[in-house]
CSV table of C-alpha atoms in Angstrom, one decimal:
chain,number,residue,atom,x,y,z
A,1,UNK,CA,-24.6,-20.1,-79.5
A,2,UNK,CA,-23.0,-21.1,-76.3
A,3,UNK,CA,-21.2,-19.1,-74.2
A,4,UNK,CA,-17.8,-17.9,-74.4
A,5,UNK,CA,-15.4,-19.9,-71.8
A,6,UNK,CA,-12.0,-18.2,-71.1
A,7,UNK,CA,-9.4,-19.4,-69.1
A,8,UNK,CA,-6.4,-17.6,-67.4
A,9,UNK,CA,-2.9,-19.3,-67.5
A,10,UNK,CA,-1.9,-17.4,-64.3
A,11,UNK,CA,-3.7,-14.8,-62.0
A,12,UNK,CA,-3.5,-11.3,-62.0
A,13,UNK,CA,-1.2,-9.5,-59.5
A,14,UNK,CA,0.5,-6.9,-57.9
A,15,UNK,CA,4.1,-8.3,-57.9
A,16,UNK,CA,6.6,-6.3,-55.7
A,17,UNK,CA,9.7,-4.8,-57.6
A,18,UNK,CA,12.8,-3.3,-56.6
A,19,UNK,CA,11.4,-0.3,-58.9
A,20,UNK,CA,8.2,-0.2,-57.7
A,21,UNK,CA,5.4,-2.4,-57.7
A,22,UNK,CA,3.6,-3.8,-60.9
A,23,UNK,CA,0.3,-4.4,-61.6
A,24,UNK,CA,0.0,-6.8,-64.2
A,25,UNK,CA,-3.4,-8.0,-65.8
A,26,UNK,CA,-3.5,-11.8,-66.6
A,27,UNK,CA,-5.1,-11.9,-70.1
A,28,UNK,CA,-7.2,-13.8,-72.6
A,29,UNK,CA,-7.8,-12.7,-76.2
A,30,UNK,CA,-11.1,-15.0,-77.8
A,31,UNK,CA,-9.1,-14.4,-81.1
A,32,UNK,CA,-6.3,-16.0,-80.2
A,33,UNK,CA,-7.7,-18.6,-78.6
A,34,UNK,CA,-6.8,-21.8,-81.4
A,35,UNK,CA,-3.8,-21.5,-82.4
A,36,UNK,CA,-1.7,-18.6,-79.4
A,37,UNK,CA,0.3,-19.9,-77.2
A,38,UNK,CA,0.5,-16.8,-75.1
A,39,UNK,CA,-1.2,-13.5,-75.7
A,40,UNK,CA,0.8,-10.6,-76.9
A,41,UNK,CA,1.6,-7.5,-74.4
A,42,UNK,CA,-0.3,-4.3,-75.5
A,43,UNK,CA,0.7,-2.3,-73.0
A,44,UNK,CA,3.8,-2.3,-70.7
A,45,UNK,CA,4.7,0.9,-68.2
A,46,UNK,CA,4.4,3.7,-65.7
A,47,UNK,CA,1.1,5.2,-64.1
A,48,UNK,CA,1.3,8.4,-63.1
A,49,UNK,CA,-1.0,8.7,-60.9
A,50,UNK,CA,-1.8,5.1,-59.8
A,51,UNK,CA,-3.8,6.0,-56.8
A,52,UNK,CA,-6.3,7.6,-58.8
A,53,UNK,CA,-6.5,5.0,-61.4
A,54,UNK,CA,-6.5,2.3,-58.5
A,55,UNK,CA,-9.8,4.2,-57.1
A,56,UNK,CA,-11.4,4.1,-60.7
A,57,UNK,CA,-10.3,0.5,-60.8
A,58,UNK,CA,-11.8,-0.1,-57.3
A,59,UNK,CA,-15.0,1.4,-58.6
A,60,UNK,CA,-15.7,-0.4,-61.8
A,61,UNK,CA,-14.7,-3.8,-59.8
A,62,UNK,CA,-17.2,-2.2,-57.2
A,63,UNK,CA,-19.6,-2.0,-60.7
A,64,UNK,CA,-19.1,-6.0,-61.3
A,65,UNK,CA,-19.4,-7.1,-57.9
A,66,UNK,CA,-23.1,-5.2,-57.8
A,67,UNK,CA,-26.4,-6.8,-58.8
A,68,UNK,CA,-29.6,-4.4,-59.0
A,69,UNK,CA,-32.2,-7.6,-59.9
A,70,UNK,CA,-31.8,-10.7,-57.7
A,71,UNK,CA,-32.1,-13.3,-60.1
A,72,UNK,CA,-29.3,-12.0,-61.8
A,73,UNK,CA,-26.1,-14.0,-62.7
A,74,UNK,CA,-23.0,-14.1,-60.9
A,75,UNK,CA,-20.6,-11.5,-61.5
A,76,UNK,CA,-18.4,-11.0,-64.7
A,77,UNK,CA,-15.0,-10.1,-64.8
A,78,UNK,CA,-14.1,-6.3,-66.8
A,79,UNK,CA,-12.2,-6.4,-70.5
A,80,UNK,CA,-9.8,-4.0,-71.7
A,81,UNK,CA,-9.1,-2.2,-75.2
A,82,UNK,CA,-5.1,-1.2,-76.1
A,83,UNK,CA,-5.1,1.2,-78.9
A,84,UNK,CA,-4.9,5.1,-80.2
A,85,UNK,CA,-2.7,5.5,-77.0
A,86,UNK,CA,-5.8,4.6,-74.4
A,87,UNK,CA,-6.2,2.1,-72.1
A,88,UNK,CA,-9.9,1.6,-71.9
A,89,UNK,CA,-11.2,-0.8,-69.0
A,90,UNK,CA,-15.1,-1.5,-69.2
A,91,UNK,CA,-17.7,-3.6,-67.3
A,92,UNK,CA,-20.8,-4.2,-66.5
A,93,UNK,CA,-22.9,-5.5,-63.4
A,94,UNK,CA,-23.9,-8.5,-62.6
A,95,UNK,CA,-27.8,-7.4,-63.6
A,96,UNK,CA,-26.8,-5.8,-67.0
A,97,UNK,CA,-28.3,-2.8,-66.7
A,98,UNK,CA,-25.5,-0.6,-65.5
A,99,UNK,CA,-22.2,-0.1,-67.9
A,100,UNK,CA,-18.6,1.4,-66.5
A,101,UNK,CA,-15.5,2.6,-68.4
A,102,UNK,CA,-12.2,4.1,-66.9
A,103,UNK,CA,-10.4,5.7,-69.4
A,104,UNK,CA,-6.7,6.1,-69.1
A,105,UNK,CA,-5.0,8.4,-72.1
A,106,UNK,CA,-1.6,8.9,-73.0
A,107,UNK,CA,-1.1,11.9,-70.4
A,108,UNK,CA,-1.9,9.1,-67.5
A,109,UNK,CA,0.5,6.7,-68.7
A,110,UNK,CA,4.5,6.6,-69.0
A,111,UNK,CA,4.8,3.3,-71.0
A,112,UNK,CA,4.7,2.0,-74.5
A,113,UNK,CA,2.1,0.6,-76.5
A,114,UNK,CA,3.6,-2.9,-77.9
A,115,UNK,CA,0.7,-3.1,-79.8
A,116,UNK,CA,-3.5,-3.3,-80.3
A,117,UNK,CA,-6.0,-5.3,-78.7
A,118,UNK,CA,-9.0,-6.1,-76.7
A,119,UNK,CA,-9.2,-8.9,-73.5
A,120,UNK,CA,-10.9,-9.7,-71.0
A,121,UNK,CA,-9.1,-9.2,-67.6
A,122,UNK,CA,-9.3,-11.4,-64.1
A,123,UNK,CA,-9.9,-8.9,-61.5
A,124,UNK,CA,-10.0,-11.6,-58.3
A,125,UNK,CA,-10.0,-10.8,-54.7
A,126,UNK,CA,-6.7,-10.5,-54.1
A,127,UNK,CA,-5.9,-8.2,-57.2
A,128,UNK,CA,-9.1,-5.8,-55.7
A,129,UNK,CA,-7.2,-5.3,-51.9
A,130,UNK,CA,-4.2,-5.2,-53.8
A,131,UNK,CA,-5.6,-2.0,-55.5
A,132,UNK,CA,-7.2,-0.6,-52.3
A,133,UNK,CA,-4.1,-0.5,-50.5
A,134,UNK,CA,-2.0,1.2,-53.0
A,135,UNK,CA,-0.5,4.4,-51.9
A,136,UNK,CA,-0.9,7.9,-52.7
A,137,UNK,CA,2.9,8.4,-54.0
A,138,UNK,CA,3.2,4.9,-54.6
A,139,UNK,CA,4.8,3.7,-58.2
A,140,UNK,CA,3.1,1.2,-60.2
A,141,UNK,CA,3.9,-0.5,-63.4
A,142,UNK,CA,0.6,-1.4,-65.4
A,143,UNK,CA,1.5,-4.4,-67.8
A,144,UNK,CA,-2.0,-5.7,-69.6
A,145,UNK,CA,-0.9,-8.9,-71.4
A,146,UNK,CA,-0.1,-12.3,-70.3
A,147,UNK,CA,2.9,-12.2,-68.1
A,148,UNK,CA,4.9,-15.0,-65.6
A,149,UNK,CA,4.3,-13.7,-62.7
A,150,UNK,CA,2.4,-15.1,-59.6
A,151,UNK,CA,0.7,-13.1,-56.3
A,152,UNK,CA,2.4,-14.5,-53.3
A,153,UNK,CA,1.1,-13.4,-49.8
A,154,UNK,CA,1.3,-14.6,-46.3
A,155,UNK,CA,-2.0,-16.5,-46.7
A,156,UNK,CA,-1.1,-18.4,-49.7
A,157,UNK,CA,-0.8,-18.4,-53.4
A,158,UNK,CA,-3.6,-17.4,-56.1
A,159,UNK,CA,-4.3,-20.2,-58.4
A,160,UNK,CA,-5.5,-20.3,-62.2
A,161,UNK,CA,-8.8,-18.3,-61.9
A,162,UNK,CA,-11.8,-19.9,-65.0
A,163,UNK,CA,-14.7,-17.5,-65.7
A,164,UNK,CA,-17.6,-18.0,-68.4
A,165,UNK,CA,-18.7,-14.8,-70.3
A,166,UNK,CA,-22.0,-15.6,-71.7
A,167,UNK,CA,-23.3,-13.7,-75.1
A,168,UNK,CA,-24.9,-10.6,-73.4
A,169,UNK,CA,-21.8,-9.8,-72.7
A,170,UNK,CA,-21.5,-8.5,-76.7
A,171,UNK,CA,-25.5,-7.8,-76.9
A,172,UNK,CA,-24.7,-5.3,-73.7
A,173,UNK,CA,-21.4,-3.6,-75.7
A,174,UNK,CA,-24.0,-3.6,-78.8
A,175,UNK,CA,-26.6,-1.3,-76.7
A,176,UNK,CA,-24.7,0.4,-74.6
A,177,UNK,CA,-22.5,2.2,-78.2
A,178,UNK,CA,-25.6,2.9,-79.3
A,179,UNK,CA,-27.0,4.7,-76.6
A,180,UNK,CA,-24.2,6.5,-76.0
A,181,UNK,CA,-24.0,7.6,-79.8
A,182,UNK,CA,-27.1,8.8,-79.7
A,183,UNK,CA,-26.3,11.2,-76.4
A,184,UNK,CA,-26.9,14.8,-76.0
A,185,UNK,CA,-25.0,16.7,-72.8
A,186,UNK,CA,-27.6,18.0,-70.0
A,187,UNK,CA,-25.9,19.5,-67.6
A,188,UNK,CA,-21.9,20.0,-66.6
A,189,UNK,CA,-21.2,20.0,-62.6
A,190,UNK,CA,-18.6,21.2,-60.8
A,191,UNK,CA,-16.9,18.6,-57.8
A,192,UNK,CA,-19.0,20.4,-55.1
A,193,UNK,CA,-22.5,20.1,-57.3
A,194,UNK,CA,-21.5,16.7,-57.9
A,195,UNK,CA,-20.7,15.8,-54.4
A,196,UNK,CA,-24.4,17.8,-54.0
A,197,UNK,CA,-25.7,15.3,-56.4
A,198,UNK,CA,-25.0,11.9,-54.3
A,199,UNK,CA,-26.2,13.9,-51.2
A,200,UNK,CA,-29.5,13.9,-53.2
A,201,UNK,CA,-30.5,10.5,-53.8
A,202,UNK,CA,-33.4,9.7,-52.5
A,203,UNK,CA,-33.2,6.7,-49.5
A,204,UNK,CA,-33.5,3.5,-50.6
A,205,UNK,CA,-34.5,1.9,-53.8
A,206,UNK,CA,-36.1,3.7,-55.9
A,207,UNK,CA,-39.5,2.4,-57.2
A,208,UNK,CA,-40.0,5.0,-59.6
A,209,UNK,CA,-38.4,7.6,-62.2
A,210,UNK,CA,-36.4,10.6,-61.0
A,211,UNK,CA,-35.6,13.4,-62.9
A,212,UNK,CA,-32.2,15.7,-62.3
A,213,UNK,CA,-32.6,19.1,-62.5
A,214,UNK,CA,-31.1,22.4,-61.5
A,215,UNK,CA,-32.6,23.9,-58.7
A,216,UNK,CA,-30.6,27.6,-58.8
A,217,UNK,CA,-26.7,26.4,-58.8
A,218,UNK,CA,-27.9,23.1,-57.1
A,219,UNK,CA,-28.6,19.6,-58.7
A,220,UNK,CA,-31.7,18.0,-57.0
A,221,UNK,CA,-33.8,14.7,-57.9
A,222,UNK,CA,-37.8,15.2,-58.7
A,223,UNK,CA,-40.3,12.5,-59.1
A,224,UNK,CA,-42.0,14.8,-61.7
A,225,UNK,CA,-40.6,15.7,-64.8
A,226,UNK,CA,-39.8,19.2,-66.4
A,227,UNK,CA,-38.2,20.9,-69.3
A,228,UNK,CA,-34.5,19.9,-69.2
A,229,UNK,CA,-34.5,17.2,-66.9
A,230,UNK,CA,-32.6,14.2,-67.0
A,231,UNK,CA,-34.8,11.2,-66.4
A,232,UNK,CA,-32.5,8.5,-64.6
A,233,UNK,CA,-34.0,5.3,-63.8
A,234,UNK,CA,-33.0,3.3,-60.7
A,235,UNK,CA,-31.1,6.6,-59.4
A,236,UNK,CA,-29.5,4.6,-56.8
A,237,UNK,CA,-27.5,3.2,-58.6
A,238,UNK,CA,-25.5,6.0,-58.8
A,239,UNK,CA,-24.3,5.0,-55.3
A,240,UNK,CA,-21.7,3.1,-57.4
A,241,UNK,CA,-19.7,6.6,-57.6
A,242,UNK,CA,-19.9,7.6,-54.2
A,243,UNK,CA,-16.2,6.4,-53.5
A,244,UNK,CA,-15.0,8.6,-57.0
A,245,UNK,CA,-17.0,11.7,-57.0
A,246,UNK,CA,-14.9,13.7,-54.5
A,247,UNK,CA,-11.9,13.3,-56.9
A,248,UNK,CA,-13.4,14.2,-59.2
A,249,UNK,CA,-12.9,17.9,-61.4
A,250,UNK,CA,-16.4,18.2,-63.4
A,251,UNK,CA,-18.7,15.8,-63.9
A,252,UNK,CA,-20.7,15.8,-67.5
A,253,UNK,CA,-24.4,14.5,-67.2
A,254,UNK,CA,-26.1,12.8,-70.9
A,255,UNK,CA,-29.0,11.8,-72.0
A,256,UNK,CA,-30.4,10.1,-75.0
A,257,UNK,CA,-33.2,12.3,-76.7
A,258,UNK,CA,-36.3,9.9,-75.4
A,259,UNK,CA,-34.9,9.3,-71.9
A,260,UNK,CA,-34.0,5.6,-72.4
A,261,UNK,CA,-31.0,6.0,-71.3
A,262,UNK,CA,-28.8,8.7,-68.8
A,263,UNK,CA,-24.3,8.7,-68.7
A,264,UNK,CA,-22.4,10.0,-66.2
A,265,UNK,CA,-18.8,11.3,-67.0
A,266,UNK,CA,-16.3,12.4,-64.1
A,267,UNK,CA,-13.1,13.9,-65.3
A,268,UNK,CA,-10.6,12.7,-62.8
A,269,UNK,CA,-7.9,15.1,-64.7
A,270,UNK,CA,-4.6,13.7,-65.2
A,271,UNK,CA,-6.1,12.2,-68.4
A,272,UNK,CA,-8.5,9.7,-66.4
A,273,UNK,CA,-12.0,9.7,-67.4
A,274,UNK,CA,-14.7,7.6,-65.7
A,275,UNK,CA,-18.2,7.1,-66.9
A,276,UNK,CA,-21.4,5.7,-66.0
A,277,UNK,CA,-24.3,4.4,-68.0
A,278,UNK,CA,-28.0,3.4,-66.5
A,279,UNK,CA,-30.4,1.6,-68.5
A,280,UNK,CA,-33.6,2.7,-68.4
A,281,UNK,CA,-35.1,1.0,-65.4
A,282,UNK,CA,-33.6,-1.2,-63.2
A,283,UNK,CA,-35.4,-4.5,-64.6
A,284,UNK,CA,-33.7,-3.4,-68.2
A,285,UNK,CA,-30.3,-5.3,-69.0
A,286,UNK,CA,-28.5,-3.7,-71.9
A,287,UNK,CA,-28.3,-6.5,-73.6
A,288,UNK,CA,-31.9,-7.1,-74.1
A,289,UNK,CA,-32.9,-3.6,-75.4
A,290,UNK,CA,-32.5,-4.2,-79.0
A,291,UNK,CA,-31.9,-0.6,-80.4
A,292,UNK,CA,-30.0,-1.6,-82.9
A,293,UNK,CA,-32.7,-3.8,-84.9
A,294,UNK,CA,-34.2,-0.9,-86.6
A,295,UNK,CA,-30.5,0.0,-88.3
A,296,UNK,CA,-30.0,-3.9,-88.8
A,297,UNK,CA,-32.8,-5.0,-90.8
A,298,UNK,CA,-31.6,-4.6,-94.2
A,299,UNK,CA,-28.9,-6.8,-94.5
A,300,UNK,CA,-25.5,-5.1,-95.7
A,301,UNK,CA,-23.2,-7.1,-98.3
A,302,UNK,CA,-20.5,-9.0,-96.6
A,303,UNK,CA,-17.5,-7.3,-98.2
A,304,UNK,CA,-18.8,-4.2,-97.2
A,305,UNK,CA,-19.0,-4.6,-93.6
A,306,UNK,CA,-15.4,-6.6,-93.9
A,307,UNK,CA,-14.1,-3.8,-95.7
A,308,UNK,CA,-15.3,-1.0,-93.2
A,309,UNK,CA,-14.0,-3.8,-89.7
A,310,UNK,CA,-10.4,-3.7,-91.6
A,311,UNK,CA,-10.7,0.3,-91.8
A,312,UNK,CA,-11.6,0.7,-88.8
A,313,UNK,CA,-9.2,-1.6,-87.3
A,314,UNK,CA,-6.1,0.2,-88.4
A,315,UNK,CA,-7.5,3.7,-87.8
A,316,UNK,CA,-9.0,2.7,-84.1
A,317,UNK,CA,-11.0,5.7,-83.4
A,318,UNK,CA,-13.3,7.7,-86.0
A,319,UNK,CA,-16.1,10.0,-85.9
A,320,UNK,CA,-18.7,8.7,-88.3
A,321,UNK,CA,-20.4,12.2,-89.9
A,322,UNK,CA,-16.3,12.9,-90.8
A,323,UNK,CA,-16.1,9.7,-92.3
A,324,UNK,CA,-19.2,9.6,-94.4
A,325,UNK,CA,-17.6,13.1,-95.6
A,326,UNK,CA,-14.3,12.0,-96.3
A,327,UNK,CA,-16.0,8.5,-98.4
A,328,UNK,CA,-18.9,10.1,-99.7
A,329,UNK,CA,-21.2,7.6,-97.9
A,330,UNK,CA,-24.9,8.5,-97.1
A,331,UNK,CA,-25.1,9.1,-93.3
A,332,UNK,CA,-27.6,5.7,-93.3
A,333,UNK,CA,-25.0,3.5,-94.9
A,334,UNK,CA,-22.6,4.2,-92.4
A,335,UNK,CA,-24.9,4.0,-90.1
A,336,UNK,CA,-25.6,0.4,-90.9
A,337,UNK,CA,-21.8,-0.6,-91.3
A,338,UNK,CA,-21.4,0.3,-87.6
A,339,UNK,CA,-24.7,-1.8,-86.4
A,340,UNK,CA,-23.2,-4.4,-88.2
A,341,UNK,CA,-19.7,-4.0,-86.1
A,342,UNK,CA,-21.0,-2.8,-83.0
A,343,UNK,CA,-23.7,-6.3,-83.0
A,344,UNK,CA,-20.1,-8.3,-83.4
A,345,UNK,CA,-18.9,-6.3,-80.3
A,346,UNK,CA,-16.3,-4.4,-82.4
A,347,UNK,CA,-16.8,-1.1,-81.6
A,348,UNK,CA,-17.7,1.4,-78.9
A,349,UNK,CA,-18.4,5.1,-78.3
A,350,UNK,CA,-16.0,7.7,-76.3
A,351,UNK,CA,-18.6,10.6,-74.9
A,352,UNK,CA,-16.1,13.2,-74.5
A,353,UNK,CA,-14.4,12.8,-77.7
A,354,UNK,CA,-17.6,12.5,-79.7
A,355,UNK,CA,-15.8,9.2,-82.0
A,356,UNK,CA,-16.4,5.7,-81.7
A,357,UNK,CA,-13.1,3.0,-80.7
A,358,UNK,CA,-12.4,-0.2,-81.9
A,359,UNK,CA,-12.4,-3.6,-79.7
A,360,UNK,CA,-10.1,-6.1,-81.7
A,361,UNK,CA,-12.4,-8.7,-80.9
A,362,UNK,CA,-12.5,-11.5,-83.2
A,363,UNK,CA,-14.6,-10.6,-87.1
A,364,UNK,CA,-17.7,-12.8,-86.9
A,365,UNK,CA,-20.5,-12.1,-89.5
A,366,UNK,CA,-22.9,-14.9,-87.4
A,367,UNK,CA,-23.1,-13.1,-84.6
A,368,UNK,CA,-25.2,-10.6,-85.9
A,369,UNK,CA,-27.6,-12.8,-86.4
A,370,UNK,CA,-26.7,-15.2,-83.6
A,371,UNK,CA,-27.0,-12.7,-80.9
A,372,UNK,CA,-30.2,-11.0,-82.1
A,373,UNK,CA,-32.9,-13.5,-82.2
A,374,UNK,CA,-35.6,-11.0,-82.8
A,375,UNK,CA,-33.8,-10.2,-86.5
A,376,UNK,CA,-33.2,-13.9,-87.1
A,377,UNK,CA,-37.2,-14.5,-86.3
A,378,UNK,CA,-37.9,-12.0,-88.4
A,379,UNK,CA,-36.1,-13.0,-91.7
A,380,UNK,CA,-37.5,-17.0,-90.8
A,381,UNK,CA,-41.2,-15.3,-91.1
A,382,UNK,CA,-40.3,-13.9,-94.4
A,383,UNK,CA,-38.9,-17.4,-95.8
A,384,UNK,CA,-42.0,-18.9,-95.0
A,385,UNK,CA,-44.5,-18.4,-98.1
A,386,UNK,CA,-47.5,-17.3,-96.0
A,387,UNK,CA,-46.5,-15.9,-92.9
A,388,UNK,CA,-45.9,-12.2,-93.9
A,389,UNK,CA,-49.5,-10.8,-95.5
A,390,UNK,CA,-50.8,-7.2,-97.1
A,391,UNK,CA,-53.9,-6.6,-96.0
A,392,UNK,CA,-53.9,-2.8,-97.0
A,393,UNK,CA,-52.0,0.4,-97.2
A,394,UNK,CA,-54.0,3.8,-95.7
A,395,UNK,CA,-53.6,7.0,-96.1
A,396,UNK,CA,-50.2,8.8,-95.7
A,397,UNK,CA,-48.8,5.4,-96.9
A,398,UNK,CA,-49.4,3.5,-93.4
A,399,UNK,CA,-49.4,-0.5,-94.1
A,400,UNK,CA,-51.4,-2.8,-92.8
A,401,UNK,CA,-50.2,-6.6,-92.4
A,402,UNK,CA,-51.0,-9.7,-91.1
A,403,UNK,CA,-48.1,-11.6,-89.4
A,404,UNK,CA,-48.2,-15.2,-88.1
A,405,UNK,CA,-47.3,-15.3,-84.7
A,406,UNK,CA,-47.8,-18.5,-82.1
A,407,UNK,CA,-51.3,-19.9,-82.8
A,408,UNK,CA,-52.3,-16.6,-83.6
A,409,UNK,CA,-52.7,-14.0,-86.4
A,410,UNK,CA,-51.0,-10.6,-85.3
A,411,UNK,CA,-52.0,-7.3,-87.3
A,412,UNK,CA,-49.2,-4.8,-88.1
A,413,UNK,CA,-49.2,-1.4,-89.0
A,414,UNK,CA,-45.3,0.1,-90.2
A,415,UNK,CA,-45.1,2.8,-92.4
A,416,UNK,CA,-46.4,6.9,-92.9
A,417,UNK,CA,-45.5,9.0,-90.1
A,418,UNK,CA,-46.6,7.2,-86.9
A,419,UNK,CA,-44.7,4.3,-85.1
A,420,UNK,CA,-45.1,1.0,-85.8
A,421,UNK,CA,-47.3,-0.8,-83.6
A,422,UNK,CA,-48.3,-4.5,-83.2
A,423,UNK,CA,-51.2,-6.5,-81.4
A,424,UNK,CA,-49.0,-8.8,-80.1
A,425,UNK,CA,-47.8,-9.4,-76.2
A,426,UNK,CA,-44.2,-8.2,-76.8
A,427,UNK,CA,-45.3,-4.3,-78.2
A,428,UNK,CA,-48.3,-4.6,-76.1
A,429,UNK,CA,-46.5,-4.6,-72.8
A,430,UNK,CA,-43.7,-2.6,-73.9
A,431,UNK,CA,-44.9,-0.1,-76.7
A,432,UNK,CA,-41.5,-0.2,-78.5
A,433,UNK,CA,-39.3,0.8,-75.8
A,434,UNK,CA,-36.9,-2.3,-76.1
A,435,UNK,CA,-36.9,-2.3,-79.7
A,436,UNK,CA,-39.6,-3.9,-82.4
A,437,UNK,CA,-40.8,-7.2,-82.6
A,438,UNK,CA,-40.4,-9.5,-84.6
A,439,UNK,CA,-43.6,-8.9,-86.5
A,440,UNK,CA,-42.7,-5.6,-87.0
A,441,UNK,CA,-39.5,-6.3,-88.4
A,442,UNK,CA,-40.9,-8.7,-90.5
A,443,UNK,CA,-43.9,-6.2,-91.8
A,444,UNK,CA,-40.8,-3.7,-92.1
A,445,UNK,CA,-38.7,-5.8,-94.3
A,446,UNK,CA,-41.4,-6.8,-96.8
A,447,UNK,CA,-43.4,-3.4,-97.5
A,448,UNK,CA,-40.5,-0.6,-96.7
């Protein structure tokens, strides 16, 4: 699959009005890309606090601009969600390993919703001083569609702006919802421990783990681990909020349960939200962590996942324990129908609210296989009439397989109450951290 190209008709801007000025977000929806002559306006009015929202939107373009592994593309421009009276504005860095959302609910706008949807947003140079010299009384009109309007400055005019979003932009949004699903909360700071916290870091890069922890009423960083201690990989990176923490009124701190993942949430008040996802380590881009493969490997019926995308595109936010209640679904099968969305990019996962969102992103059953080559391996090993083989199954019910790999035989173990484990290079060097193989997945499929 090739990436996705997007084009902007005109730039973004901050247009001077007799009202006030107006930010105004130029806008591409991949859905609408055949047949739309323009894109629709999702969102047209006031911010009530634009200063604030202008510092959370200086930080997550602060978020794209950074790159924490050198060989790491050039940077990517944020998207934006319209819908359930939020504007939700999410990025990631250049490396992939570090995820940002500003949240803006209905108590930090005075506007209307026009109506749903998802883009991806130009945030150029001029559009980022634009932000940093916006006032602290000063009005703003926020419109996020595809408006006529132009930036005009002394120095010149901005021009049609073309950026390439490749596929880990979705395999990112794929990880990252599931991660955050799976969070617990740690600790809850107040703006002085939080200001504490970045006062903290360690110099430098870090070359190994940290771990938060308490220390009395003040958060410190240990290179040794304890009971209750957050494990944040690359804690540098945390210099991303430096700018945002002292405006900030609390700031949440989650975890996942095995540490492979730590989220940050400030609560600017004023109905702004900021968060701040790590990956694991600083080498680890999202979208190569493949968490999701386990919940993907038995394939759900097409109707099915098209009948829970429509759902959930009208209803825009849902907890999913409530709605396995309210459907009488088995917690697994709902679990599966929102791997299925989430590896088309479709939905997301709001921390605070404990409820996933919908991205109106366009439907696209291929991309689940598409975008997660380890799956598609896997189910090409079972087509083929050898490649998959029982050699025995233990006690406790573990299986043992043989699995054709590259000019090699690899042997599998899957089932009973240990992990599954796998001779070859892939689980070898990474003991399941990033997901399964594809010989696991394969051995999986065939004797589960």
């Amino acid at each position: 699959m090739s990436d996705f190209a997007y084009a902007y008709a005109r730039p973004s801007a901050l247009e001077a009005r007799p009202e006030g000025n107006s930010l105004l977000l130029s806008a591409f929806a991949e859905e609408q890309a055949a047949t739309a002559t323009g894109s629709a306006c999702f969102f047209w009015g006031r911010l009530r606090d634009s200063w604030l929202a202008a510092r959370g939107l200086s930080t997550l373009a602060k978020v794209v601009a950074s790159r924490f592994v050198p060989q790491s593309a050039a940077l990517r421009d944020p998207i934006v969600t319209a819908g359930a009276g939020q504007l939700r504005f999410e990025a990631f860095s250049s490396c992939n390993g570090v995820y940002a959302r500003l949240d803006l609910n209905s108590e930090a706008l005075d506007g209307e919703f026009l109506s749903s949807g998802t883009t991806n947003v130009d945030f150029n140079e001029p559009m980022v001083n634009a932000l940093a010299r916006i006032a602290r009384t000063e009005p703003v009109i926020l419109s996020v569609g595809d408006k006529e309007v132009t930036l005009e400055r002394a120095a010149g005019k901005v021009v049609e702006r073309k950026v390439t979003l490749p596929e880990r932009w979705i395999k990112g949004l794929t990880s990252v919802q599931a991660y955050l699903a799976l969070m617990e909360e740690k600790l809850r700071l107040t703006r002085v421990q939080a200001l504490q916290l970045v006062q903290g870091l360690p110099a430098g890069t870090a070359k190994t783990d940290f771990f938060l922890v308490l220390r009395g009423p003040r958060p410190s960083f240990s290179p040794v681990g304890s009971a209750g201690a957050v494990r944040v990989g690359g804690v540098h990176r945390l210099r991303l909020l430096e700018g945002l923490l002292p405006l900030c009124e609390a700031l949440r701190v989650y975890a996942t349960p095995d540490g492979q993942s730590s989220a940050f949430v400030l609560e600017l008040g004023g109905g702004q939200r900021f968060l701040l996802a790590l990956s694991a380590d600083v080498w680890r881009g999202f979208s190569g962590e493949g968490n999701q493969l386990d919940t993907l490997m038995e394939e759900l019926p097409a109707e099915w996942v098209a009948g829970a995308n429509r759902l959930f595109r009208g209803n825009e936010v849902f907890n999913p324990s409530v709605f396995a209640l309210e459907n009488d679904l088995a917690p697994n099968t709902v679990d599966r129908l929102c791997a299925s969305l989430s590896a088309m990019g479709l939905l997301g996962f709001d921390l605070a609210d404990n409820q996933h969102f919908y991205r109106r992103l366009p439907f696209k059953l291929g991309r689940i296989l598409g975008l997660n080559p380890r799956l598609k391996n896997a189910r090409a090993l079972l087509d083929a009439a050898d490649d998959v083989q029982l050699v025995g199954v233990g006690a406790g019910g573990r299986t043992e397989a043989r699995v054709r790999g590259t000019d090699v035989w690899h042997t599998v173990l899957v089932g009973g109450s240990e992990p599954a484990r796998c001779t070859c290079p892939w689980f070898s060097g990474l003991q399941g951290q990033r997901g399964p193989c594809k010989h696991i997945l394969a051995a999986q499929m065939r004797f589960a």
